């Protein structure tokens, strides 16, 4: 729990921002040599750092995105959405080589295929200024890929007295990295989902995976979709059920969960209350398509 929440309430959220092009109403997923036509297509800002930041800002917590955005038309097209969320954009670096950074998502029911392109480095030129920001008390890292690109990120945040959370997020090329746990040393709150916990620990059962993760992290929160979430620390071994809500789209539910949990944790909530706050944010998000549309509904 942060001791300096009153003086340094702001959260920094670092990671890549994507322009998501989401195709729905498909008869089949794309395959080589075939063309598929979608009934509908939506463009939205994506990436865990943005979705978590938007949900944090929605709770009323000062939140700054520490990220890079391109100068191309697709990147520029995201600006109105970023501004509508109330996220502090003072540490958003705008640079030609940061875009276009795009994810094309093809969605049929629960099946989805993604095609993504990363552009340029994940390291924003604004990082030092952000970590030195007098209001910042916590850093959220939205994917292990970003920590992998900036290996001293946790140490630099700790030097400034910040607490740190990390959502590993799925990355086929990195999630099985045997050095992952060591590279995460210093992270205070680890926020994987079940698939990521299995890839990292080799254990499918959440309790067994948590037995392993508690050796590295003071707090681990394991997200299990419709099964809810688990929290493990030296003092706590908790579970919270998912809410019985009409599920439209689970994209970004984990990132929203992170925001609910982090905000409650920094506010001094006890472990069970923070876990419940994560569930509440996740439940809200699954009831609309996309990770942030439920927040923006009344703003556009
Ligand atoms: N099918 C569902 N029914 C009810 N709640 C859900 C469902 N899926 C997700 N949630 C809620 O959202 C929370 C986080 O979702 P999930 O476990 O899918 O995270 P995730 O896999 O990290 O998601 P993503 O990486 O796609 O953002 C869950 O703990 C739960 O509260
Ligand atoms: Mg996730």
mmCIF file of N, CA and C in Angstrom, residues 253 256-262 264 273-283:
data_model
loop_
_atom_site.group_PDB
_atom_site.id
_atom_site.type_symbol
_atom_site.label_atom_id
_atom_site.label_comp_id
_atom_site.label_asym_id
_atom_site.label_seq_id
_atom_site.Cartn_x
_atom_site.Cartn_y
_atom_site.Cartn_z
ATOM 1 N N UNK A 253 -10.945 -6.258 -20.697
ATOM 2 C CA UNK A 253 -11.509 -6.440 -19.343
ATOM 3 C C UNK A 253 -10.387 -6.529 -18.308
ATOM 4 N N UNK A 256 -9.010 -3.066 -17.613
ATOM 5 C CA UNK A 256 -9.949 -2.320 -16.768
ATOM 6 C C UNK A 256 -9.863 -2.819 -15.327
ATOM 7 N N UNK A 257 -9.796 -4.152 -15.181
ATOM 8 C CA UNK A 257 -9.624 -4.756 -13.859
ATOM 9 C C UNK A 257 -8.406 -4.144 -13.166
ATOM 10 N N UNK A 258 -7.292 -4.071 -13.898
ATOM 11 C CA UNK A 258 -6.058 -3.511 -13.319
ATOM 12 C C UNK A 258 -6.323 -2.131 -12.726
ATOM 13 N N UNK A 259 -7.054 -1.292 -13.474
ATOM 14 C CA UNK A 259 -7.329 0.080 -13.031
ATOM 15 C C UNK A 259 -8.154 0.078 -11.741
ATOM 16 N N UNK A 260 -9.200 -0.741 -11.711
ATOM 17 C CA UNK A 260 -10.042 -0.802 -10.509
ATOM 18 C C UNK A 260 -9.232 -1.236 -9.299
ATOM 19 N N UNK A 261 -8.391 -2.272 -9.516
ATOM 20 C CA UNK A 261 -7.584 -2.787 -8.410
ATOM 21 C C UNK A 261 -6.561 -1.754 -7.941
ATOM 22 N N UNK A 262 -5.812 -1.181 -8.883
ATOM 23 C CA UNK A 262 -4.724 -0.249 -8.526
ATOM 24 C C UNK A 262 -5.292 0.970 -7.809
ATOM 25 N N UNK A 264 -8.041 1.266 -6.019
ATOM 26 C CA UNK A 264 -8.476 0.928 -4.661
ATOM 27 C C UNK A 264 -7.268 0.695 -3.755
ATOM 28 N N UNK A 273 -11.276 -5.726 -0.652
ATOM 29 C CA UNK A 273 -11.987 -4.606 -1.278
ATOM 30 C C UNK A 273 -11.318 -4.212 -2.595
ATOM 31 N N UNK A 274 -9.994 -4.260 -2.638
ATOM 32 C CA UNK A 274 -9.283 -3.917 -3.880
ATOM 33 C C UNK A 274 -9.580 -4.958 -4.965
ATOM 34 N N UNK A 275 -9.615 -6.237 -4.557
ATOM 35 C CA UNK A 275 -9.949 -7.313 -5.492
ATOM 36 C C UNK A 275 -11.364 -7.104 -6.045
ATOM 37 N N UNK A 276 -12.291 -6.763 -5.165
ATOM 38 C CA UNK A 276 -13.677 -6.523 -5.585
ATOM 39 C C UNK A 276 -13.761 -5.332 -6.546
ATOM 40 N N UNK A 277 -12.949 -4.308 -6.300
ATOM 41 C CA UNK A 277 -12.957 -3.128 -7.177
ATOM 42 C C UNK A 277 -12.445 -3.506 -8.571
ATOM 43 N N UNK A 278 -11.475 -4.410 -8.634
ATOM 44 C CA UNK A 278 -10.997 -4.914 -9.922
ATOM 45 C C UNK A 278 -12.118 -5.633 -10.666
ATOM 46 N N UNK A 279 -12.811 -6.518 -9.938
ATOM 47 C CA UNK A 279 -13.926 -7.266 -10.541
ATOM 48 C C UNK A 279 -14.992 -6.308 -11.079
ATOM 49 N N UNK A 280 -15.303 -5.291 -10.296
ATOM 50 C CA UNK A 280 -16.333 -4.333 -10.723
ATOM 51 C C UNK A 280 -15.960 -3.652 -12.034
ATOM 52 N N UNK A 281 -14.707 -3.233 -12.155
ATOM 53 C CA UNK A 281 -14.262 -2.565 -13.384
ATOM 54 C C UNK A 281 -14.277 -3.555 -14.555
ATOM 55 N N UNK A 282 -13.873 -4.802 -14.300
ATOM 56 C CA UNK A 282 -13.910 -5.840 -15.350
ATOM 57 C C UNK A 282 -15.343 -6.103 -15.794
ATOM 58 N N UNK A 283 -16.259 -6.189 -14.831
ATOM 59 C CA UNK A 283 -17.673 -6.460 -15.137
ATOM 60 C C UNK A 283 -18.268 -5.360 -15.997
#
